[in-house]
Amino acid sequence: MEQYVQVSPLHFRNILLLLHTEKVINVENVRKSEFDVFQVDEHKAEPGDIIQFQRENVILEGTVLPSHGENSIIVDLSSMPIEDLEMFNHGYSNTVVAHSKYKILEKRS
């Protein structure tokens, strides 16, 4: 038997984003105070790869940009709607993601 709990307003807002934003994925179940459904990849992304990462309990997608970081990559989020950029990244279209926090969805061709 599955067990559901009351969700805070912040989590509820994130669930609504998951259901209404095309660049994030659906979460099927909300479990005990968090919903961590994201599994990271062991491979390092290269410029041009499409990656997926989790920020504020929402799973986002972006394109890897060229950078010389040893422990992280720079990701272009400009394909996301502007309202989502305002909410997650203060309106900036680029963000930094640690190698241990993303998975590769599509390798560049």
Short mmCIF file of the N, C-alpha and C atoms (twelve columns), coordinates in Angstrom:
data_MODEL
# 
_entry.id   MODEL 
# 
loop_
_atom_site.group_PDB 
_atom_site.id 
_atom_site.type_symbol 
_atom_site.label_atom_id 
_atom_site.label_alt_id 
_atom_site.label_comp_id 
_atom_site.label_asym_id 
_atom_site.label_seq_id 
_atom_site.Cartn_x 
_atom_site.Cartn_y 
_atom_site.Cartn_z 
_atom_site.pdbx_PDB_model_num 
ATOM 1   N N  . MET A 1   0.841  -1.173 0.000   1 
ATOM 2   C CA . MET A 1   0.000  0.000  0.000   1 
ATOM 3   C C  . MET A 1   0.892  1.244  0.000   1 
ATOM 4   N N  . GLU A 2   0.666  2.144  -0.948  1 
ATOM 5   C CA . GLU A 2   1.477  3.350  -1.011  1 
ATOM 6   C C  . GLU A 2   1.011  4.361  0.015   1 
ATOM 7   N N  . GLN A 3   1.971  5.149  0.496   1 
ATOM 8   C CA . GLN A 3   1.666  6.125  1.532   1 
ATOM 9   C C  . GLN A 3   1.957  7.520  0.995   1 
ATOM 10  N N  . TYR A 4   0.996  8.405  1.082   1 
ATOM 11  C CA . TYR A 4   1.152  9.779  0.624   1 
ATOM 12  C C  . TYR A 4   1.115  10.719 1.819   1 
ATOM 13  N N  . VAL A 5   1.791  11.841 1.693   1 
ATOM 14  C CA . VAL A 5   1.858  12.803 2.786   1 
ATOM 15  C C  . VAL A 5   1.422  14.173 2.284   1 
ATOM 16  N N  . GLN A 6   1.142  15.060 3.215   1 
ATOM 17  C CA . GLN A 6   0.802  16.434 2.862   1 
ATOM 18  C C  . GLN A 6   2.052  17.103 2.297   1 
ATOM 19  N N  . VAL A 7   1.876  17.896 1.257   1 
ATOM 20  C CA . VAL A 7   2.992  18.508 0.555   1 
ATOM 21  C C  . VAL A 7   3.018  20.001 0.855   1 
ATOM 22  N N  . SER A 8   4.213  20.539 1.078   1 
ATOM 23  C CA . SER A 8   4.358  21.970 1.354   1 
ATOM 24  C C  . SER A 8   4.019  22.785 0.102   1 
ATOM 25  N N  . PRO A 9   3.710  24.073 0.259   1 
ATOM 26  C CA . PRO A 9   3.406  24.917 -0.909  1 
ATOM 27  C C  . PRO A 9   4.539  24.936 -1.934  1 
ATOM 28  N N  . LEU A 10  5.802  24.914 -1.481  1 
ATOM 29  C CA . LEU A 10  6.935  24.905 -2.407  1 
ATOM 30  C C  . LEU A 10  6.930  23.627 -3.240  1 
ATOM 31  N N  . HIS A 11  6.731  22.480 -2.592  1 
ATOM 32  C CA . HIS A 11  6.682  21.223 -3.333  1 
ATOM 33  C C  . HIS A 11  5.475  21.187 -4.268  1 
ATOM 34  N N  . PHE A 12  4.343  21.725 -3.826  1 
ATOM 35  C CA . PHE A 12  3.149  21.751 -4.667  1 
ATOM 36  C C  . PHE A 12  3.406  22.577 -5.923  1 
ATOM 37  N N  . ARG A 13  4.060  23.731 -5.767  1 
ATOM 38  C CA . ARG A 13  4.404  24.579 -6.916  1 
ATOM 39  C C  . ARG A 13  5.306  23.810 -7.881  1 
ATOM 40  N N  . ASN A 14  6.276  23.070 -7.346  1 
ATOM 41  C CA . ASN A 14  7.181  22.306 -8.194  1 
ATOM 42  C C  . ASN A 14  6.458  21.181 -8.923  1 
ATOM 43  N N  . ILE A 15  5.495  20.559 -8.261  1 
ATOM 44  C CA . ILE A 15  4.711  19.506 -8.912  1 
ATOM 45  C C  . ILE A 15  3.901  20.099 -10.059 1 
ATOM 46  N N  . LEU A 16  3.308  21.272 -9.841  1 
ATOM 47  C CA . LEU A 16  2.562  21.927 -10.916 1 
ATOM 48  C C  . LEU A 16  3.470  22.256 -12.090 1 
ATOM 49  N N  . LEU A 17  4.698  22.709 -11.799 1 
ATOM 50  C CA . LEU A 17  5.651  22.978 -12.871 1 
ATOM 51  C C  . LEU A 17  5.964  21.705 -13.641 1 
ATOM 52  N N  . LEU A 18  6.101  20.611 -12.924 1 
ATOM 53  C CA . LEU A 18  6.380  19.342 -13.587 1 
ATOM 54  C C  . LEU A 18  5.270  18.963 -14.554 1 
ATOM 55  N N  . LEU A 19  4.054  19.291 -14.204 1 
ATOM 56  C CA . LEU A 19  2.924  18.915 -15.040 1 
ATOM 57  C C  . LEU A 19  2.693  19.870 -16.206 1 
ATOM 58  N N  . HIS A 20  3.166  21.128 -16.103 1 
ATOM 59  C CA . HIS A 20  2.842  22.133 -17.108 1 
ATOM 60  C C  . HIS A 20  4.015  22.626 -17.934 1 
ATOM 61  N N  . THR A 21  5.224  22.209 -17.652 1 
ATOM 62  C CA . THR A 21  6.385  22.674 -18.397 1 
ATOM 63  C C  . THR A 21  6.909  21.538 -19.253 1 
ATOM 64  N N  . GLU A 22  7.121  21.773 -20.533 1 
ATOM 65  C CA . GLU A 22  7.515  20.675 -21.405 1 
ATOM 66  C C  . GLU A 22  8.973  20.279 -21.253 1 
ATOM 67  N N  . LYS A 23  9.825  21.085 -20.631 1 
ATOM 68  C CA . LYS A 23  11.230 20.741 -20.480 1 
ATOM 69  C C  . LYS A 23  11.528 20.043 -19.158 1 
ATOM 70  N N  . VAL A 24  10.522 19.676 -18.406 1 
ATOM 71  C CA . VAL A 24  10.715 18.909 -17.171 1 
ATOM 72  C C  . VAL A 24  9.895  17.641 -17.263 1 
ATOM 73  N N  . ILE A 25  10.231 16.637 -16.445 1 
ATOM 74  C CA . ILE A 25  9.516  15.374 -16.546 1 
ATOM 75  C C  . ILE A 25  8.477  15.251 -15.460 1 
ATOM 76  N N  . ASN A 26  7.517  14.365 -15.669 1 
ATOM 77  C CA . ASN A 26  6.470  14.090 -14.694 1 
ATOM 78  C C  . ASN A 26  6.993  13.238 -13.550 1 
ATOM 79  N N  . VAL A 27  6.542  13.506 -12.363 1 
ATOM 80  C CA . VAL A 27  6.847  12.671 -11.210 1 
ATOM 81  C C  . VAL A 27  5.552  11.969 -10.847 1 
ATOM 82  N N  . GLU A 28  5.586  10.638 -10.732 1 
ATOM 83  C CA . GLU A 28  4.356  9.888  -10.505 1 
ATOM 84  C C  . GLU A 28  3.911  9.899  -9.050  1 
ATOM 85  N N  . ASN A 29  4.822  9.755  -8.128  1 
ATOM 86  C CA . ASN A 29  4.446  9.665  -6.715  1 
ATOM 87  C C  . ASN A 29  5.236  10.659 -5.879  1 
ATOM 88  N N  . VAL A 30  4.586  11.212 -4.886  1 
ATOM 89  C CA . VAL A 30  5.262  12.067 -3.913  1 
ATOM 90  C C  . VAL A 30  5.426  11.238 -2.653  1 
ATOM 91  N N  . ARG A 31  6.652  11.043 -2.218  1 
ATOM 92  C CA . ARG A 31  6.919  10.234 -1.035  1 
ATOM 93  C C  . ARG A 31  7.466  11.120 0.070   1 
ATOM 94  N N  . LYS A 32  7.270  10.749 1.275   1 
ATOM 95  C CA . LYS A 32  7.780  11.365 2.502   1 
ATOM 96  C C  . LYS A 32  8.666  12.596 2.289   1 
ATOM 97  N N  . SER A 33  8.119  13.744 2.203   1 
ATOM 98  C CA . SER A 33  8.754  15.066 2.221   1 
ATOM 99  C C  . SER A 33  9.691  15.379 1.062   1 
ATOM 100 N N  . GLU A 34  9.962  14.458 0.161   1 
ATOM 101 C CA . GLU A 34  10.766 14.790 -1.004  1 
ATOM 102 C C  . GLU A 34  10.467 13.803 -2.113  1 
ATOM 103 N N  . PHE A 35  10.793 14.173 -3.339  1 
ATOM 104 C CA . PHE A 35  10.597 13.251 -4.446  1 
ATOM 105 C C  . PHE A 35  11.838 13.259 -5.310  1 
ATOM 106 N N  . ASP A 36  12.818 12.473 -4.908  1 
ATOM 107 C CA . ASP A 36  14.086 12.396 -5.611  1 
ATOM 108 C C  . ASP A 36  14.048 11.211 -6.566  1 
ATOM 109 N N  . VAL A 37  13.619 11.444 -7.805  1 
ATOM 110 C CA . VAL A 37  13.524 10.387 -8.794  1 
ATOM 111 C C  . VAL A 37  14.693 10.444 -9.771  1 
ATOM 112 N N  . PHE A 38  15.616 11.347 -9.547  1 
ATOM 113 C CA . PHE A 38  16.686 11.599 -10.498 1 
ATOM 114 C C  . PHE A 38  17.875 10.683 -10.246 1 
ATOM 115 N N  . GLN A 39  18.369 10.046 -11.294 1 
ATOM 116 C CA . GLN A 39  19.546 9.184  -11.226 1 
ATOM 117 C C  . GLN A 39  20.644 9.811  -12.081 1 
ATOM 118 N N  . VAL A 40  21.823 10.048 -11.489 1 
ATOM 119 C CA . VAL A 40  22.915 10.686 -12.230 1 
ATOM 120 C C  . VAL A 40  23.661 9.668  -13.079 1 
ATOM 121 N N  . ASP A 41  24.380 10.179 -14.069 1 
ATOM 122 C CA . ASP A 41  25.168 9.377  -14.994 1 
ATOM 123 C C  . ASP A 41  26.624 9.399  -14.546 1 
ATOM 124 N N  . GLU A 42  27.373 8.349  -14.837 1 
ATOM 125 C CA . GLU A 42  28.787 8.304  -14.466 1 
ATOM 126 C C  . GLU A 42  29.678 8.918  -15.540 1 
ATOM 127 N N  . HIS A 43  29.166 9.140  -16.743 1 
ATOM 128 C CA . HIS A 43  29.960 9.675  -17.840 1 
ATOM 129 C C  . HIS A 43  29.964 11.200 -17.798 1 
ATOM 130 N N  . LYS A 44  31.058 11.806 -18.265 1 
ATOM 131 C CA . LYS A 44  31.138 13.262 -18.328 1 
ATOM 132 C C  . LYS A 44  30.591 13.754 -19.664 1 
ATOM 133 N N  . ALA A 45  29.826 14.823 -19.597 1 
ATOM 134 C CA . ALA A 45  29.242 15.412 -20.804 1 
ATOM 135 C C  . ALA A 45  30.280 16.244 -21.542 1 
ATOM 136 N N  . GLU A 46  30.070 16.384 -22.843 1 
ATOM 137 C CA . GLU A 46  30.923 17.199 -23.696 1 
ATOM 138 C C  . GLU A 46  30.077 18.311 -24.311 1 
ATOM 139 N N  . PRO A 47  30.721 19.384 -24.798 1 
ATOM 140 C CA . PRO A 47  29.954 20.469 -25.417 1 
ATOM 141 C C  . PRO A 47  29.027 19.946 -26.512 1 
ATOM 142 N N  . GLY A 48  27.786 20.418 -26.482 1 
ATOM 143 C CA . GLY A 48  26.781 20.004 -27.452 1 
ATOM 144 C C  . GLY A 48  25.856 18.907 -26.957 1 
ATOM 145 N N  . ASP A 49  26.249 18.190 -25.898 1 
ATOM 146 C CA . ASP A 49  25.398 17.140 -25.341 1 
ATOM 147 C C  . ASP A 49  24.175 17.756 -24.668 1 
ATOM 148 N N  . ILE A 50  23.063 17.038 -24.685 1 
ATOM 149 C CA . ILE A 50  21.854 17.438 -23.963 1 
ATOM 150 C C  . ILE A 50  21.870 16.685 -22.641 1 
ATOM 151 N N  . ILE A 51  21.766 17.430 -21.538 1 
ATOM 152 C CA . ILE A 51  21.793 16.796 -20.222 1 
ATOM 153 C C  . ILE A 51  20.513 17.105 -19.458 1 
ATOM 154 N N  . GLN A 52  20.332 16.363 -18.393 1 
ATOM 155 C CA . GLN A 52  19.194 16.551 -17.498 1 
ATOM 156 C C  . GLN A 52  19.754 16.644 -16.085 1 
ATOM 157 N N  . PHE A 53  19.248 17.601 -15.299 1 
ATOM 158 C CA . PHE A 53  19.709 17.758 -13.923 1 
ATOM 159 C C  . PHE A 53  18.555 18.225 -13.057 1 
ATOM 160 N N  . GLN A 54  18.754 18.097 -11.766 1 
ATOM 161 C CA . GLN A 54  17.692 18.455 -10.824 1 
ATOM 162 C C  . GLN A 54  18.066 19.734 -10.089 1 
ATOM 163 N N  . ARG A 55  17.108 20.661 -10.049 1 
ATOM 164 C CA . ARG A 55  17.299 21.905 -9.307  1 
ATOM 165 C C  . ARG A 55  15.994 22.211 -8.592  1 
ATOM 166 N N  . GLU A 56  16.048 22.428 -7.289  1 
ATOM 167 C CA . GLU A 56  14.860 22.723 -6.475  1 
ATOM 168 C C  . GLU A 56  13.757 21.679 -6.689  1 
ATOM 169 N N  . ASN A 57  14.128 20.417 -6.695  1 
ATOM 170 C CA . ASN A 57  13.194 19.295 -6.858  1 
ATOM 171 C C  . ASN A 57  12.481 19.265 -8.206  1 
ATOM 172 N N  . VAL A 58  13.010 19.965 -9.196  1 
ATOM 173 C CA . VAL A 58  12.460 19.933 -10.545 1 
ATOM 174 C C  . VAL A 58  13.568 19.484 -11.484 1 
ATOM 175 N N  . ILE A 59  13.230 18.624 -12.430 1 
ATOM 176 C CA . ILE A 59  14.219 18.105 -13.366 1 
ATOM 177 C C  . ILE A 59  14.195 18.959 -14.628 1 
ATOM 178 N N  . LEU A 60  15.378 19.515 -14.983 1 
ATOM 179 C CA . LEU A 60  15.519 20.440 -16.102 1 
ATOM 180 C C  . LEU A 60  16.434 19.846 -17.162 1 
ATOM 181 N N  . GLU A 61  16.339 20.367 -18.390 1 
ATOM 182 C CA . GLU A 61  17.196 19.942 -19.489 1 
ATOM 183 C C  . GLU A 61  17.917 21.144 -20.064 1 
ATOM 184 N N  . GLY A 62  19.133 20.911 -20.586 1 
ATOM 185 C CA . GLY A 62  19.880 21.971 -21.219 1 
ATOM 186 C C  . GLY A 62  20.989 21.413 -22.092 1 
ATOM 187 N N  . THR A 63  21.637 22.306 -22.838 1 
ATOM 188 C CA . THR A 63  22.735 21.948 -23.730 1 
ATOM 189 C C  . THR A 63  24.053 22.358 -23.091 1 
ATOM 190 N N  . VAL A 64  25.034 21.460 -23.119 1 
ATOM 191 C CA . VAL A 64  26.342 21.723 -22.520 1 
ATOM 192 C C  . VAL A 64  27.122 22.684 -23.411 1 
ATOM 193 N N  . LEU A 65  27.705 23.711 -22.794 1 
ATOM 194 C CA . LEU A 65  28.529 24.694 -23.493 1 
ATOM 195 C C  . LEU A 65  30.006 24.385 -23.259 1 
ATOM 196 N N  . PRO A 66  30.890 24.865 -24.148 1 
ATOM 197 C CA . PRO A 66  32.326 24.646 -23.923 1 
ATOM 198 C C  . PRO A 66  32.789 25.345 -22.643 1 
ATOM 199 N N  . SER A 67  33.585 24.648 -21.848 1 
ATOM 200 C CA . SER A 67  34.168 25.238 -20.636 1 
ATOM 201 C C  . SER A 67  35.392 24.424 -20.246 1 
ATOM 202 N N  . HIS A 68  36.188 24.965 -19.347 1 
ATOM 203 C CA . HIS A 68  37.401 24.282 -18.907 1 
ATOM 204 C C  . HIS A 68  37.310 23.848 -17.456 1 
ATOM 205 N N  . GLY A 69  36.111 23.731 -16.924 1 
ATOM 206 C CA . GLY A 69  35.941 23.322 -15.532 1 
ATOM 207 C C  . GLY A 69  36.291 21.856 -15.337 1 
ATOM 208 N N  . GLU A 70  36.982 21.555 -14.256 1 
ATOM 209 C CA . GLU A 70  37.348 20.171 -13.964 1 
ATOM 210 C C  . GLU A 70  36.226 19.432 -13.248 1 
ATOM 211 N N  . ASN A 71  35.456 20.142 -12.436 1 
ATOM 212 C CA . ASN A 71  34.437 19.500 -11.611 1 
ATOM 213 C C  . ASN A 71  33.012 19.817 -12.027 1 
ATOM 214 N N  . SER A 72  32.846 20.665 -13.055 1 
ATOM 215 C CA . SER A 72  31.498 21.073 -13.443 1 
ATOM 216 C C  . SER A 72  31.460 21.474 -14.914 1 
ATOM 217 N N  . ILE A 73  30.236 21.688 -15.400 1 
ATOM 218 C CA . ILE A 73  30.013 22.118 -16.776 1 
ATOM 219 C C  . ILE A 73  29.109 23.345 -16.772 1 
ATOM 220 N N  . ILE A 74  29.103 24.068 -17.881 1 
ATOM 221 C CA . ILE A 74  28.186 25.188 -18.061 1 
ATOM 222 C C  . ILE A 74  27.072 24.711 -18.982 1 
ATOM 223 N N  . VAL A 75  25.827 24.996 -18.595 1 
ATOM 224 C CA . VAL A 75  24.668 24.504 -19.333 1 
ATOM 225 C C  . VAL A 75  23.825 25.679 -19.820 1 
ATOM 226 N N  . ASP A 76  23.418 25.621 -21.092 1 
ATOM 227 C CA . ASP A 76  22.540 26.624 -21.696 1 
ATOM 228 C C  . ASP A 76  21.092 26.194 -21.493 1 
ATOM 229 N N  . LEU A 77  20.311 27.027 -20.820 1 
ATOM 230 C CA . LEU A 77  18.903 26.737 -20.543 1 
ATOM 231 C C  . LEU A 77  17.964 27.578 -21.399 1 
ATOM 232 N N  . SER A 78  18.474 28.220 -22.444 1 
ATOM 233 C CA . SER A 78  17.667 29.176 -23.206 1 
ATOM 234 C C  . SER A 78  16.475 28.541 -23.919 1 
ATOM 235 N N  . SER A 79  16.430 27.221 -24.032 1 
ATOM 236 C CA . SER A 79  15.270 26.577 -24.657 1 
ATOM 237 C C  . SER A 79  14.078 26.503 -23.709 1 
ATOM 238 N N  . MET A 80  14.300 26.848 -22.432 1 
ATOM 239 C CA . MET A 80  13.209 26.855 -21.455 1 
ATOM 240 C C  . MET A 80  12.389 28.132 -21.592 1 
ATOM 241 N N  . PRO A 81  11.106 28.085 -21.233 1 
ATOM 242 C CA . PRO A 81  10.298 29.313 -21.226 1 
ATOM 243 C C  . PRO A 81  10.888 30.349 -20.261 1 
ATOM 244 N N  . ILE A 82  10.774 31.619 -20.598 1 
ATOM 245 C CA . ILE A 82  11.380 32.698 -19.813 1 
ATOM 246 C C  . ILE A 82  10.880 32.721 -18.373 1 
ATOM 247 N N  . GLU A 83  9.623  32.345 -18.135 1 
ATOM 248 C CA . GLU A 83  9.097  32.339 -16.766 1 
ATOM 249 C C  . GLU A 83  9.864  31.346 -15.900 1 
ATOM 250 N N  . ASP A 84  10.228 30.201 -16.494 1 
ATOM 251 C CA . ASP A 84  10.973 29.194 -15.744 1 
ATOM 252 C C  . ASP A 84  12.394 29.658 -15.457 1 
ATOM 253 N N  . LEU A 85  13.006 30.367 -16.409 1 
ATOM 254 C CA . LEU A 85  14.346 30.907 -16.168 1 
ATOM 255 C C  . LEU A 85  14.320 31.891 -15.007 1 
ATOM 256 N N  . GLU A 86  13.292 32.724 -14.954 1 
ATOM 257 C CA . GLU A 86  13.162 33.680 -13.853 1 
ATOM 258 C C  . GLU A 86  13.079 32.947 -12.522 1 
ATOM 259 N N  . MET A 87  12.318 31.861 -12.489 1 
ATOM 260 C CA . MET A 87  12.083 31.138 -11.252 1 
ATOM 261 C C  . MET A 87  13.317 30.360 -10.786 1 
ATOM 262 N N  . PHE A 88  14.015 29.699 -11.703 1 
ATOM 263 C CA . PHE A 88  15.097 28.802 -11.318 1 
ATOM 264 C C  . PHE A 88  16.479 29.423 -11.400 1 
ATOM 265 N N  . ASN A 89  16.674 30.398 -12.263 1 
ATOM 266 C CA . ASN A 89  18.030 30.886 -12.502 1 
ATOM 267 C C  . ASN A 89  18.096 32.406 -12.558 1 
ATOM 268 N N  . HIS A 90  17.190 33.082 -11.904 1 
ATOM 269 C CA . HIS A 90  17.169 34.546 -11.817 1 
ATOM 270 C C  . HIS A 90  17.201 35.207 -13.190 1 
ATOM 271 N N  . GLY A 91  16.642 34.542 -14.206 1 
ATOM 272 C CA . GLY A 91  16.567 35.116 -15.539 1 
ATOM 273 C C  . GLY A 91  17.754 34.834 -16.434 1 
ATOM 274 N N  . TYR A 92  18.831 34.268 -15.901 1 
ATOM 275 C CA . TYR A 92  20.012 33.964 -16.709 1 
ATOM 276 C C  . TYR A 92  19.793 32.678 -17.496 1 
ATOM 277 N N  . SER A 93  20.321 32.631 -18.717 1 
ATOM 278 C CA . SER A 93  20.108 31.449 -19.551 1 
ATOM 279 C C  . SER A 93  21.183 30.382 -19.366 1 
ATOM 280 N N  . ASN A 94  22.267 30.691 -18.646 1 
ATOM 281 C CA . ASN A 94  23.322 29.708 -18.390 1 
ATOM 282 C C  . ASN A 94  23.406 29.405 -16.903 1 
ATOM 283 N N  . THR A 95  23.828 28.187 -16.587 1 
ATOM 284 C CA . THR A 95  24.032 27.801 -15.194 1 
ATOM 285 C C  . THR A 95  25.179 26.804 -15.119 1 
ATOM 286 N N  . VAL A 96  25.707 26.604 -13.936 1 
ATOM 287 C CA . VAL A 96  26.798 25.657 -13.710 1 
ATOM 288 C C  . VAL A 96  26.230 24.430 -13.011 1 
ATOM 289 N N  . VAL A 97  26.629 23.247 -13.486 1 
ATOM 290 C CA . VAL A 97  26.167 21.988 -12.905 1 
ATOM 291 C C  . VAL A 97  27.381 21.102 -12.659 1 
ATOM 292 N N  . ALA A 98  27.496 20.560 -11.457 1 
ATOM 293 C CA . ALA A 98  28.601 19.657 -11.115 1 
ATOM 294 C C  . ALA A 98  28.470 18.354 -11.894 1 
ATOM 295 N N  . HIS A 99  29.611 17.725 -12.202 1 
ATOM 296 C CA . HIS A 99  29.595 16.459 -12.936 1 
ATOM 297 C C  . HIS A 99  28.796 15.387 -12.204 1 
ATOM 298 N N  . SER A 100 28.733 15.473 -10.898 1 
ATOM 299 C CA . SER A 100 28.029 14.449 -10.113 1 
ATOM 300 C C  . SER A 100 26.526 14.704 -10.021 1 
ATOM 301 N N  . LYS A 101 26.006 15.726 -10.725 1 
ATOM 302 C CA . LYS A 101 24.603 16.124 -10.572 1 
ATOM 303 C C  . LYS A 101 23.773 16.045 -11.851 1 
ATOM 304 N N  . TYR A 102 24.264 15.417 -12.907 1 
ATOM 305 C CA . TYR A 102 23.491 15.362 -14.143 1 
ATOM 306 C C  . TYR A 102 23.592 13.990 -14.798 1 
ATOM 307 N N  . LYS A 103 22.710 13.786 -15.777 1 
ATOM 308 C CA . LYS A 103 22.851 12.614 -16.643 1 
ATOM 309 C C  . LYS A 103 22.722 13.072 -18.089 1 
ATOM 310 N N  . ILE A 104 23.381 12.349 -18.977 1 
ATOM 311 C CA . ILE A 104 23.384 12.686 -20.398 1 
ATOM 312 C C  . ILE A 104 22.171 12.050 -21.059 1 
ATOM 313 N N  . LEU A 105 21.371 12.879 -21.724 1 
ATOM 314 C CA . LEU A 105 20.210 12.375 -22.457 1 
ATOM 315 C C  . LEU A 105 20.555 12.055 -23.902 1 
ATOM 316 N N  . GLU A 106 21.376 12.927 -24.509 1 
ATOM 317 C CA . GLU A 106 21.690 12.776 -25.929 1 
ATOM 318 C C  . GLU A 106 23.098 13.285 -26.183 1 
ATOM 319 N N  . LYS A 107 23.932 12.440 -26.778 1 
ATOM 320 C CA . LYS A 107 25.285 12.850 -27.145 1 
ATOM 321 C C  . LYS A 107 25.212 13.681 -28.421 1 
ATOM 322 N N  . ARG A 108 26.132 14.640 -28.552 1 
ATOM 323 C CA . ARG A 108 26.148 15.455 -29.771 1 
ATOM 324 C C  . ARG A 108 26.459 14.567 -30.970 1 
ATOM 325 N N  . SER A 109 26.006 14.997 -32.118 1 
ATOM 326 C CA . SER A 109 26.215 14.158 -33.310 1 
ATOM 327 C C  . SER A 109 27.508 14.461 -34.010 1 
# 
